[in-house]
Backbone as CSV, one residue per row, in Angstrom:
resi,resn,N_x,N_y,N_z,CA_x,CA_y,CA_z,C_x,C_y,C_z
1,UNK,-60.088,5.356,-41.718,-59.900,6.505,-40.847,-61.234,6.918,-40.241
2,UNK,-61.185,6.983,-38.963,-62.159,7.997,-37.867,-63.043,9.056,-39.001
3,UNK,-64.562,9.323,-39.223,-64.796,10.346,-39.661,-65.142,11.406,-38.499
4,UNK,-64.414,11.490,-37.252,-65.126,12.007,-36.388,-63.626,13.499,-36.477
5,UNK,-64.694,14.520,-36.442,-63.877,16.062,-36.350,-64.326,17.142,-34.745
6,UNK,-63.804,17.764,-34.398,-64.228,18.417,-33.449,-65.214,19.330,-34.098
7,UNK,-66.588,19.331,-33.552,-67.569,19.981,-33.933,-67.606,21.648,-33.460
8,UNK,-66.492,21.753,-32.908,-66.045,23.326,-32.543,-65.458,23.832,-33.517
9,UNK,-64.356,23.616,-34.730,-63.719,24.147,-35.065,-63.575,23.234,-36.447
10,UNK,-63.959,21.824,-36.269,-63.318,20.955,-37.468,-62.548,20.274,-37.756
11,UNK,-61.488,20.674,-36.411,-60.202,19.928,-37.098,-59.983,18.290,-36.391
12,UNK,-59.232,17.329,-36.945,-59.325,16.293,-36.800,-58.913,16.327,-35.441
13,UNK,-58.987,15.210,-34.248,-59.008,14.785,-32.837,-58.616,13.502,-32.627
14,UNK,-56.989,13.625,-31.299,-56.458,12.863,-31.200,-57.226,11.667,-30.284
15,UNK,-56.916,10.504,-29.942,-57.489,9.885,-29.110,-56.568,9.549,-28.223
16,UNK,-56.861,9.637,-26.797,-55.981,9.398,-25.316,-56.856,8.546,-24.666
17,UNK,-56.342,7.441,-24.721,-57.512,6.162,-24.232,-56.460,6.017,-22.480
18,UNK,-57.984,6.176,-21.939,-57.689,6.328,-20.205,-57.625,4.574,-19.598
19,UNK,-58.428,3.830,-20.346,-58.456,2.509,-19.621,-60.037,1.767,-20.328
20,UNK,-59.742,0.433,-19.839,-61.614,-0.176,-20.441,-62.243,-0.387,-19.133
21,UNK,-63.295,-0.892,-19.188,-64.144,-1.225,-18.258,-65.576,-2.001,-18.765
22,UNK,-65.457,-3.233,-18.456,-66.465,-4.239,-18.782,-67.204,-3.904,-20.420
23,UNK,-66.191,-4.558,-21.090,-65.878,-4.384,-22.510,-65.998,-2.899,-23.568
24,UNK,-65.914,-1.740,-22.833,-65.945,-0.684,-23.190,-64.800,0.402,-23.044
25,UNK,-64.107,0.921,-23.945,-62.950,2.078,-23.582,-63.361,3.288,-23.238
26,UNK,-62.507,3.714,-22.478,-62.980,5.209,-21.657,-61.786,6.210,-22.700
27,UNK,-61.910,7.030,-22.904,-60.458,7.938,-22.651,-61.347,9.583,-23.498
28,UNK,-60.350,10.418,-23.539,-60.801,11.589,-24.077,-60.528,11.989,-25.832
29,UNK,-61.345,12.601,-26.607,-61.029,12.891,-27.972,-60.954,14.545,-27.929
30,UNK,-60.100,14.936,-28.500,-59.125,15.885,-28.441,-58.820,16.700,-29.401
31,UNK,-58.901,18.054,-29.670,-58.027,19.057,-30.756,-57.161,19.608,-29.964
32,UNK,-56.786,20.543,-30.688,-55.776,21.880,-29.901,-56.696,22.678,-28.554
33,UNK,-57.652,22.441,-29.578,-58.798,23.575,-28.298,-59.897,22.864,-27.649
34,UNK,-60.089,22.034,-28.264,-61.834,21.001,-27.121,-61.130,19.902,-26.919
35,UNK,-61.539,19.346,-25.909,-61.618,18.166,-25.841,-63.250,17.395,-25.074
36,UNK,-62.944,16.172,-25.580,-64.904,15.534,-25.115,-64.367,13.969,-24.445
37,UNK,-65.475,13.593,-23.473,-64.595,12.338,-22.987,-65.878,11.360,-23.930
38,UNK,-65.597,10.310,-23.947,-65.548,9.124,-24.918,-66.218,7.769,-23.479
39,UNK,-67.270,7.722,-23.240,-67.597,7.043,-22.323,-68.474,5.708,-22.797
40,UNK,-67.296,4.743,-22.322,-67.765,2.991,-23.248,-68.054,2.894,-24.409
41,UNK,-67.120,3.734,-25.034,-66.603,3.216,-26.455,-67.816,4.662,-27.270
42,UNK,-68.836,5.655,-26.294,-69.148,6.274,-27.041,-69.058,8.169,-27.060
43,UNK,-68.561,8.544,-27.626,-67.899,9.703,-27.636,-69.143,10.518,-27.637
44,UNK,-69.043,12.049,-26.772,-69.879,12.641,-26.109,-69.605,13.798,-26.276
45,UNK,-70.097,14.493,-27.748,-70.211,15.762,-27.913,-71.818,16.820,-27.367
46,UNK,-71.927,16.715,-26.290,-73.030,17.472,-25.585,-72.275,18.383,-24.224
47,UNK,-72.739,19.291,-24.326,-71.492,19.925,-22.840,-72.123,20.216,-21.586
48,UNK,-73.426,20.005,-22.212,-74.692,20.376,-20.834,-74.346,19.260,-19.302
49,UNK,-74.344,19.892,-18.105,-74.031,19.406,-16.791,-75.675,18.349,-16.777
50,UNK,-75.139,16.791,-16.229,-74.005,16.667,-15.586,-72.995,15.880,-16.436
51,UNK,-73.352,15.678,-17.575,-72.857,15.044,-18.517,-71.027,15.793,-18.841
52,UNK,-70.847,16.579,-18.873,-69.768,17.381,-18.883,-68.930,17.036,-17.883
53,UNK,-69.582,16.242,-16.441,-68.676,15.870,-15.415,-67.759,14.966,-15.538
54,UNK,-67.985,13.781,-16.958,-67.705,12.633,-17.413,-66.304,12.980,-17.703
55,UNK,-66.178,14.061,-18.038,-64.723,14.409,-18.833,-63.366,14.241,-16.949
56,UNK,-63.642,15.023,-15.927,-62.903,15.038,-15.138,-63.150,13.378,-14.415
57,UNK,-64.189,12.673,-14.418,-64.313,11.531,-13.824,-63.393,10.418,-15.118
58,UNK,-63.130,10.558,-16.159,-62.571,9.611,-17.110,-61.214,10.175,-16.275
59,UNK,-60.551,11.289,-16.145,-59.118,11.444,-15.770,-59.032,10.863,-15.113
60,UNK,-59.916,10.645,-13.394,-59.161,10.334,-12.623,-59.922,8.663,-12.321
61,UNK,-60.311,7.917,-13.408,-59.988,6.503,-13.791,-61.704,6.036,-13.370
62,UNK,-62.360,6.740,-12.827,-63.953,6.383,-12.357,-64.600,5.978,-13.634
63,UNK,-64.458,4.930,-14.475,-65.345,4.464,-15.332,-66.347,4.188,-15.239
64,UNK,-67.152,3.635,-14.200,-68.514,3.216,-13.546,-69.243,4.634,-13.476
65,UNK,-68.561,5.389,-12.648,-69.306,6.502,-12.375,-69.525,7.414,-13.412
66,UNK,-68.788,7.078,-14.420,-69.023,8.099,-15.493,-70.100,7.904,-16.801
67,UNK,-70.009,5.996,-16.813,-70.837,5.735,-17.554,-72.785,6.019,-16.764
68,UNK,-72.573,5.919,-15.611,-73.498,5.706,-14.826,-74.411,7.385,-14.755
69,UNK,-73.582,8.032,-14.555,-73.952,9.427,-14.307,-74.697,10.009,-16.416
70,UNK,-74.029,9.421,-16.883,-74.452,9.592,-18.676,-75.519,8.796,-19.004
71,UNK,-75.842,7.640,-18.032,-77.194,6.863,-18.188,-78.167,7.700,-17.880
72,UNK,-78.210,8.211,-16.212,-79.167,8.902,-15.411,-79.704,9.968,-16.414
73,UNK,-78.441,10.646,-16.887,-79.430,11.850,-17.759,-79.995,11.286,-18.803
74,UNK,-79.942,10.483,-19.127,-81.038,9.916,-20.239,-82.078,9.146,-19.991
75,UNK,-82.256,8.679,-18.789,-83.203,7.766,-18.248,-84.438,8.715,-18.244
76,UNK,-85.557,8.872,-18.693,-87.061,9.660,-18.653,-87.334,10.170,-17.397
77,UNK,-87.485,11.255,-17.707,-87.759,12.150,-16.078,-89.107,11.417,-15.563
78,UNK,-89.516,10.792,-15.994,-90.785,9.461,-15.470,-90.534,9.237,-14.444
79,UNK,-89.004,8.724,-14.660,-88.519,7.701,-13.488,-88.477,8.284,-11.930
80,UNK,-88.735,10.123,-12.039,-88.169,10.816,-10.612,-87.328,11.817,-10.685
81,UNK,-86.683,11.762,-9.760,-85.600,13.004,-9.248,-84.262,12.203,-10.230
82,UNK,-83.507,13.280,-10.010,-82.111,12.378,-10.686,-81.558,11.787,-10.102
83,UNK,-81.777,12.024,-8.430,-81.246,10.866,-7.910,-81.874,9.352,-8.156
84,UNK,-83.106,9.311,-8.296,-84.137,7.938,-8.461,-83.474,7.295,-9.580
85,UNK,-83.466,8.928,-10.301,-83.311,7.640,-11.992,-81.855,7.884,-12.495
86,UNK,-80.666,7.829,-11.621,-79.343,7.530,-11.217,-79.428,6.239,-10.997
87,UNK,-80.409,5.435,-9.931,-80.716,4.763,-9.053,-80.913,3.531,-9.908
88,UNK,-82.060,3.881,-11.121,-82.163,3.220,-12.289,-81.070,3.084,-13.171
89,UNK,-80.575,3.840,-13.751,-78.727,3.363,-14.253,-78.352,2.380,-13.994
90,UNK,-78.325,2.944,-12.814,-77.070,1.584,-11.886,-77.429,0.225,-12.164
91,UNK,-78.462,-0.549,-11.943,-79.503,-1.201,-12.005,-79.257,-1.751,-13.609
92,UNK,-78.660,-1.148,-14.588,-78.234,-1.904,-15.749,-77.172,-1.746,-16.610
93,UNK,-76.488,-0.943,-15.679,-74.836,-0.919,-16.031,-74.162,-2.558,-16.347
94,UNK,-73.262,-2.305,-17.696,-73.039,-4.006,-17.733,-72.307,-4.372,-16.662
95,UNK,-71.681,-4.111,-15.455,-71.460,-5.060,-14.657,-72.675,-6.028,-13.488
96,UNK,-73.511,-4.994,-13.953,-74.996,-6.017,-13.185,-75.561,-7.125,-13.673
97,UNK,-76.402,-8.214,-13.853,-77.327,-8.819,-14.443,-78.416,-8.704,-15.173
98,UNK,-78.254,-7.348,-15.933,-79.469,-7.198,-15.907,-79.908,-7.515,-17.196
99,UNK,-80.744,-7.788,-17.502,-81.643,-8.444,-18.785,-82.127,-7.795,-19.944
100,UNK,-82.584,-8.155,-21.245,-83.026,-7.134,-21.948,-83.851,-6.757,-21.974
101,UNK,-84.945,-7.222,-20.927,-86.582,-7.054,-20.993,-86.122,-5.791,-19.977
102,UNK,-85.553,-5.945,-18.735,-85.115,-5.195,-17.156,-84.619,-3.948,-18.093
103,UNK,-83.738,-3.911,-19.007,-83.174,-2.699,-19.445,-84.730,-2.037,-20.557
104,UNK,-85.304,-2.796,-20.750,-86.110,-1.962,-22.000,-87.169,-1.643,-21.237
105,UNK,-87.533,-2.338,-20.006,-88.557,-1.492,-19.462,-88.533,-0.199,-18.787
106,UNK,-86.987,0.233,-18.229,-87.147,1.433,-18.262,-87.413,2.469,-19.372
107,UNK,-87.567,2.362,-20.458,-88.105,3.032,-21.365,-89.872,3.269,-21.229
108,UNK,-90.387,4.694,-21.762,-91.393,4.801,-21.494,-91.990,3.497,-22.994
109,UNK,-93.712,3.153,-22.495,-94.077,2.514,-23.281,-93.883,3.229,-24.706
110,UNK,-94.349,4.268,-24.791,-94.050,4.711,-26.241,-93.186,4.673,-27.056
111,UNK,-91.713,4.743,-26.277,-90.382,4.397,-26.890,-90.585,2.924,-27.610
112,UNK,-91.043,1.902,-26.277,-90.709,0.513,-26.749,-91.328,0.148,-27.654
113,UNK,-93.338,0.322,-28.072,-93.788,0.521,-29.195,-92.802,0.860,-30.478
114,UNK,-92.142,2.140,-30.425,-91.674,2.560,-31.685,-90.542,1.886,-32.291
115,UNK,-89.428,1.712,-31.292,-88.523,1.202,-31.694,-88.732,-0.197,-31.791
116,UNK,-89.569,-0.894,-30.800,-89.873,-2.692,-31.077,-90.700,-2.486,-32.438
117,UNK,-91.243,-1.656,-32.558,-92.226,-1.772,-33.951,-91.233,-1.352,-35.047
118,UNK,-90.021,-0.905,-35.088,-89.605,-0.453,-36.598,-88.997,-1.407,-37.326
119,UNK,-88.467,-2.501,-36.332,-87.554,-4.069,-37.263,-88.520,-4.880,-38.080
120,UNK,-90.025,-4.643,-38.037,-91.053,-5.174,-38.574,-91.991,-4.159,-39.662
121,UNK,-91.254,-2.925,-39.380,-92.223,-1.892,-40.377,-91.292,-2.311,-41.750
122,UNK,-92.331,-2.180,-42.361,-92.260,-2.216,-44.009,-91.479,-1.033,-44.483
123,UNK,-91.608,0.355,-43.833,-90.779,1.415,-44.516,-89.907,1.109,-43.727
124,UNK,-89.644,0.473,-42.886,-87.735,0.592,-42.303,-87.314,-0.360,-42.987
125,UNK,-87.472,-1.594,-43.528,-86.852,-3.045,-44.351,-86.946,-2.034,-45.813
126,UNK,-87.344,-0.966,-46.227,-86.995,0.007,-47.316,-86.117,0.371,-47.596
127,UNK,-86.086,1.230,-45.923,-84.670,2.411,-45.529,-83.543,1.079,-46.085
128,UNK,-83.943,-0.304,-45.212,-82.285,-1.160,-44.934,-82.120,-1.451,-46.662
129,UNK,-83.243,-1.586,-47.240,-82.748,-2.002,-48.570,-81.865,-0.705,-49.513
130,UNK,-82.711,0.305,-49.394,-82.302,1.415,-50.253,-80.634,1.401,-49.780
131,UNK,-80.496,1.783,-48.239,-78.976,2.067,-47.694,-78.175,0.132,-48.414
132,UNK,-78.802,-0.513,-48.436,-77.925,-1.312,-49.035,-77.401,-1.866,-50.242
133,UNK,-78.096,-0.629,-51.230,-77.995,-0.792,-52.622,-77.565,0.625,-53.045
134,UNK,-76.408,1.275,-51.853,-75.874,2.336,-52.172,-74.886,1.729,-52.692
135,UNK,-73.759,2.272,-53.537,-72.799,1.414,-53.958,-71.076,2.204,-53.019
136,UNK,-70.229,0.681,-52.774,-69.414,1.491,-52.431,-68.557,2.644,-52.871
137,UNK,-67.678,3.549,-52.071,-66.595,4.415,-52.349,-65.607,3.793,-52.592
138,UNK,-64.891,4.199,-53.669,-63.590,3.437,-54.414,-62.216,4.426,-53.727
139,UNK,-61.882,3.751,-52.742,-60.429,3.994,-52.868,-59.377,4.226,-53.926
140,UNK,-57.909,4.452,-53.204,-56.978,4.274,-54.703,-56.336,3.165,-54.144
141,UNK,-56.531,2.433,-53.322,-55.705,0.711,-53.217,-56.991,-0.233,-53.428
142,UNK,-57.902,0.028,-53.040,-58.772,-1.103,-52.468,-60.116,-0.231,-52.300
143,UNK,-60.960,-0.554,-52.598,-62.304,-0.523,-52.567,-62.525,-0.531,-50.914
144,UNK,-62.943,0.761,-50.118,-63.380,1.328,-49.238,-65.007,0.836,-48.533
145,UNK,-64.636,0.492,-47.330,-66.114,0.754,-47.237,-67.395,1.135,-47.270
146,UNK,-68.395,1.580,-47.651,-69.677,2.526,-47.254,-69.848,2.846,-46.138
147,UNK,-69.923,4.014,-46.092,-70.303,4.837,-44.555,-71.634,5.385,-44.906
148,UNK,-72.098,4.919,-43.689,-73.729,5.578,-43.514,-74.140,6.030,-41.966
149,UNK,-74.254,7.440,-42.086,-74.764,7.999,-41.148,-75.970,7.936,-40.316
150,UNK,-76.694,7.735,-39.353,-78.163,6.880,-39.424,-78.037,8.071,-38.064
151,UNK,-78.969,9.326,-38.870,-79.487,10.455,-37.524,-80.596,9.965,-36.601
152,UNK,-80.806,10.519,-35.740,-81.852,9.982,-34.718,-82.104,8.659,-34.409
153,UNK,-80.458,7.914,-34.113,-80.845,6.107,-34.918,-81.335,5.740,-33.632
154,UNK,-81.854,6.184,-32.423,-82.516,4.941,-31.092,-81.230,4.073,-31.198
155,UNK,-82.195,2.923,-30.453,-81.301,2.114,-30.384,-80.588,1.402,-31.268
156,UNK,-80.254,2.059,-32.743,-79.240,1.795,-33.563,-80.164,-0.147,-34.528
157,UNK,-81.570,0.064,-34.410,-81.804,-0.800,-35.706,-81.229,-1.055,-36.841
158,UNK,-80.935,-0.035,-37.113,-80.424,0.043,-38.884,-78.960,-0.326,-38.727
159,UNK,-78.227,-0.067,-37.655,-76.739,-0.782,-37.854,-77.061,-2.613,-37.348
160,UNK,-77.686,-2.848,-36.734,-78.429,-3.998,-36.093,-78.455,-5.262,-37.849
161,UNK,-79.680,-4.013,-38.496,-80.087,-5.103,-39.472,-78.631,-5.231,-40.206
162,UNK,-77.886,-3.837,-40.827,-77.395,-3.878,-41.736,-75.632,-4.809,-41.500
163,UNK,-75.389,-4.994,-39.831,-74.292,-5.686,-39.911,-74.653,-6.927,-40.022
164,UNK,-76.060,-7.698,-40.267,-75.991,-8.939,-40.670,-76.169,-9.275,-41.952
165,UNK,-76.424,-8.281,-42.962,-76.547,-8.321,-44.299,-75.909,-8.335,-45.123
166,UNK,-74.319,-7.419,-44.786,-73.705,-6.757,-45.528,-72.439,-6.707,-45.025
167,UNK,-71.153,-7.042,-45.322,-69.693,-6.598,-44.851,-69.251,-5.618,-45.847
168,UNK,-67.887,-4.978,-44.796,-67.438,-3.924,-45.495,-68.490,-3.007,-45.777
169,UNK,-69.235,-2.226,-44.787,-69.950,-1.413,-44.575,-70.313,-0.791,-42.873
170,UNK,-69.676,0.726,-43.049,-69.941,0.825,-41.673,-70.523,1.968,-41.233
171,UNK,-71.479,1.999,-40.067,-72.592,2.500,-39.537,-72.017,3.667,-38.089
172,UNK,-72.276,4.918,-38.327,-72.613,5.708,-37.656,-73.605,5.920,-37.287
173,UNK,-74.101,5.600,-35.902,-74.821,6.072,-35.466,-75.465,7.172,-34.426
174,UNK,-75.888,8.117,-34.387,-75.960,9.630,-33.807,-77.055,9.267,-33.178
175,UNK,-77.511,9.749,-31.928,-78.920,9.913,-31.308,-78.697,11.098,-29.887
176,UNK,-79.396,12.117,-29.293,-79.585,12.192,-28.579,-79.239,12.024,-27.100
177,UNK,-80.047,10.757,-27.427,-79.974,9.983,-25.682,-79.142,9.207,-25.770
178,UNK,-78.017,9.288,-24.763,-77.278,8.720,-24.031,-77.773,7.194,-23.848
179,UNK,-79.080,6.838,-23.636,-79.653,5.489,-22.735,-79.853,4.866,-23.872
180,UNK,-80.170,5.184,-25.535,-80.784,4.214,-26.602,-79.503,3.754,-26.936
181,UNK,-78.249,5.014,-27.067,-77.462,4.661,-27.430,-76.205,3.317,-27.200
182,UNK,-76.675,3.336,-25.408,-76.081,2.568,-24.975,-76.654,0.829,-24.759
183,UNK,-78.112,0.923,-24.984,-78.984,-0.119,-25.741,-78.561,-0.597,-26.249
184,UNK,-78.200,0.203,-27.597,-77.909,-0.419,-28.861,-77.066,-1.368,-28.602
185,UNK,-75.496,-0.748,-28.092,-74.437,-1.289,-27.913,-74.317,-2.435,-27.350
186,UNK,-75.376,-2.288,-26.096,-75.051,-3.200,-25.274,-75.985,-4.839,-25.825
187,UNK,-77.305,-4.387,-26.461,-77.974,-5.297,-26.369,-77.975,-5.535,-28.345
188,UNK,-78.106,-5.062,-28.953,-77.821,-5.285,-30.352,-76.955,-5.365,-31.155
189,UNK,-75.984,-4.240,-31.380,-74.159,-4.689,-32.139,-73.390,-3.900,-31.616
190,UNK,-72.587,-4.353,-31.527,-71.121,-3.104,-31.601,-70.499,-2.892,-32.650
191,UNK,-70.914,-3.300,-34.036,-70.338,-2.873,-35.211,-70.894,-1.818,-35.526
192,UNK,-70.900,-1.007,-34.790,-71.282,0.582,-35.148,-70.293,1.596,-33.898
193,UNK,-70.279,2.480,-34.769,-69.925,3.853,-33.762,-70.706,4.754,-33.718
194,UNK,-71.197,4.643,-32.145,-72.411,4.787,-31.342,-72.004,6.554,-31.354
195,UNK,-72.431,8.049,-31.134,-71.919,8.823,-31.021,-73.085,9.715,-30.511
196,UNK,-72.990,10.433,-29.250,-74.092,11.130,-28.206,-73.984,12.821,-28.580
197,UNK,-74.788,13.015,-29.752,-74.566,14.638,-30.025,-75.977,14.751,-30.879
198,UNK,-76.326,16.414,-30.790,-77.494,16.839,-31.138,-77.379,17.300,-32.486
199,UNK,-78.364,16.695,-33.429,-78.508,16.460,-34.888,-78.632,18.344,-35.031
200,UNK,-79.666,18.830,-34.123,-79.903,20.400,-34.468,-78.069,21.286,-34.285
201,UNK,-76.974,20.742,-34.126,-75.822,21.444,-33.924,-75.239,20.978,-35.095
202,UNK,-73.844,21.782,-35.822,-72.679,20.861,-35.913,-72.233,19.510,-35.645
203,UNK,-72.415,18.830,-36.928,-71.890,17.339,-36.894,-70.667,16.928,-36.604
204,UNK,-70.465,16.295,-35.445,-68.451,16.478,-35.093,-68.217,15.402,-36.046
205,UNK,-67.762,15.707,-37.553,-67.653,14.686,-38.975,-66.879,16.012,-39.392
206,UNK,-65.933,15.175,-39.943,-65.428,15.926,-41.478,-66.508,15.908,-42.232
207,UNK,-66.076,17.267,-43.310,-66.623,17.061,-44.754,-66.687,15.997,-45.539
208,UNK,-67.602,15.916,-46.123,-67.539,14.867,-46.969,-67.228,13.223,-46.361
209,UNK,-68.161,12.719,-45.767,-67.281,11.195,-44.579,-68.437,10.401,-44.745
210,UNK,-69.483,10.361,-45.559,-70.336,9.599,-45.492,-71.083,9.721,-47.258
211,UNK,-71.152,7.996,-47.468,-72.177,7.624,-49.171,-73.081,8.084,-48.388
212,UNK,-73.950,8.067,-47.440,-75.227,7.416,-47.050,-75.519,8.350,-46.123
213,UNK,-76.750,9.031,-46.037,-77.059,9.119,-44.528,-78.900,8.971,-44.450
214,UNK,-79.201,8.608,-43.422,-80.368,8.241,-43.067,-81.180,9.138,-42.096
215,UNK,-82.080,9.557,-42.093,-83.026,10.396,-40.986,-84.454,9.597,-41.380
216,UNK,-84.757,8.779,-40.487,-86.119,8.227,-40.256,-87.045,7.914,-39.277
217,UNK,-88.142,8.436,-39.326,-89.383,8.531,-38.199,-88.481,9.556,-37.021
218,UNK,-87.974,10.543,-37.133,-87.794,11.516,-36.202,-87.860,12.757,-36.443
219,UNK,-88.371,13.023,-37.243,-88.575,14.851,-38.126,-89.875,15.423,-36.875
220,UNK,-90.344,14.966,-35.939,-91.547,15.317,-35.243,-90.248,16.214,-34.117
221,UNK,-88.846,15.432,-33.921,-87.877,16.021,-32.837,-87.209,16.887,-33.496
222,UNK,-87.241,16.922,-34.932,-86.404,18.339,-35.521,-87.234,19.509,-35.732
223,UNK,-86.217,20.407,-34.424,-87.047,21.506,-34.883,-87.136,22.592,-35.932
224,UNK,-85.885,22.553,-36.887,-85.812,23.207,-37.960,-84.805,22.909,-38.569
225,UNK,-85.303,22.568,-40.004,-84.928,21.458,-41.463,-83.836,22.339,-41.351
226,UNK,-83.782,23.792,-41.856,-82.744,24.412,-42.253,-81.004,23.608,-41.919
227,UNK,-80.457,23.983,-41.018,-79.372,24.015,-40.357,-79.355,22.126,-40.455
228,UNK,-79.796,21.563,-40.551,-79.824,19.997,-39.939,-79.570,19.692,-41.807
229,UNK,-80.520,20.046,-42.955,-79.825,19.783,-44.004,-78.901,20.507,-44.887
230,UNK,-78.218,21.743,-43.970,-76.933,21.827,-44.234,-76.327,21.234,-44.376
231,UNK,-76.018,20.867,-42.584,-74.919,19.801,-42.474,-74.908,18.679,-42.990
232,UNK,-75.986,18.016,-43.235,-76.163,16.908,-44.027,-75.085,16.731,-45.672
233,UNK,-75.309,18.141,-46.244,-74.759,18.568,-47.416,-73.534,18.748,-47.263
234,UNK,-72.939,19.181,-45.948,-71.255,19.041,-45.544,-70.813,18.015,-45.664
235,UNK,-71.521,17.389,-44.724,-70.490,15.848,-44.556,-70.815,14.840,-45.492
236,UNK,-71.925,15.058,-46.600,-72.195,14.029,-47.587,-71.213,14.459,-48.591
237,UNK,-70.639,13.011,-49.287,-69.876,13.000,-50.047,-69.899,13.342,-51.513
238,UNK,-70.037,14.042,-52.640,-70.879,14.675,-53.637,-71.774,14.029,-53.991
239,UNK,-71.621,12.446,-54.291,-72.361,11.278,-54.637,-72.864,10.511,-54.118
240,UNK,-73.327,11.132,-53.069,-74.201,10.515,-51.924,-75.700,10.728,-51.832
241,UNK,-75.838,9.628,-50.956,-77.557,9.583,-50.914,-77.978,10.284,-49.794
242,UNK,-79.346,11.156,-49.492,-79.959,11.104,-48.336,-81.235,10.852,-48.333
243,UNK,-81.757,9.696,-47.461,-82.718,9.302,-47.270,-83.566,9.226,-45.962
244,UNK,-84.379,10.314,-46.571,-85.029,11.283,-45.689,-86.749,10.402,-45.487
245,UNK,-87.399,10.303,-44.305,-88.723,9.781,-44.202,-89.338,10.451,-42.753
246,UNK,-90.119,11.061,-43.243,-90.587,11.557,-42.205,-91.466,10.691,-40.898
């Protein structure tokens, strides 16, 4: 089952899948009272414009434009006006050609440093070991997967390493930006569920939905522990790990 809850209220959210588009599903996730649109397979709890436009462009079937317009706001105000770095989107939307070097150089150098440098840092082959010597959750038919939450994951390394290590284990991954997230997806695995919401809010998770959760090399973007290891304590399962590195 989905650990994903409406981060308004809690309660579980239906899914109304609108259509795919160059291997990604569009459609909206849903309670009684919110709904959020779900753009190429990654669901978009942020409400700030223009990102919020995504929801009326999934109705009326514009998949391009919706994924495209959710790139731009994540592309580094480096790039220009929003029209420029719209301009840039486009330019590596998967129906283009575009490459993994073409997509990573729009990232500022500092990004690519950090994240090209963490598949080789010694404390991240830690993080992957520790998260992989969590033990699983026991069902009452069958022995359940491990769920691990991976906050501030970029472009989703840690689901990267850990779907070649390990089956029957699956990776949430949360970030921010719209643009790492869609990195990940596009250029590293899709055995993760990619999910575009801010670690400082309400986790759209049930209680209790995760063995595991991870926060590493991003405590410089949190601006206050409080509220962030609350929620942590919500949605971790009593016997769960958190593995915290600053």
């Amino acid at each position: 089952a989905s650990p994903l809850a409406c981060p308004q209220c809690l309660r579980n959210m239906s899914w109304d899948k609108a259509g795919d588009w160059m291997g990604g599903s569009f459609g909206v996730l849903g309670c009684a009272s919110h709904r959020f649109p779900a753009v190429w397979e990654i669901p978009i709890f942020l409400s700030r414009p223009p990102v919020g436009f995504s929801l009326a462009l999934i109705e009326q079937g514009r998949f391009r434009e919706s994924l495209e317009l959710a790139l731009a706001t994540s592309v580094p105000k480096t790039r220009g006006s929003f029209t420029q770095r719209r301009s840039w989107a486009r330019q590596i939307l998967p129906d283009r050609s575009s490459s993994f070097k073409q997509a990573l150089s729009i990232l500022p150098k500092s990004w690519r440093e950090f994240f090209g440098g963490r598949l080789s840092d010694p404390d991240f082959h830690r993080i992957v070991a520790s998260a992989r010597g969590v033990p699983h959750s026991r069902g009452t038919a069958r022995r359940a997967p491990a769920s691990i939450l991976d906050l501030g994951c970029g472009t989703a390394p840690l689901a990267y390493r850990l779907s070649r290590l390990r089956e029957h284990m699956r990776v949430i991954s949360l970030d921010i930006n719209f643009y790492l997230l869609y990195f990940g997806r596009r250029f590293f695995t899709t055995d993760s569920l990619y999910v575009f919401s801010d670690a400082h809010e309400r986790f759209p998770f049930r209680s209790r939905s995760f063995g595991t959760i991870v926060c590493s090399g991003v405590s410089e973007a949190i601006r206050n522990l409080k509220p962030l290891v609350s929620e942590c304590e919500r949605v971790l399962n009593p016997k769960g790990f958190l593995l915290f590195k600053s």
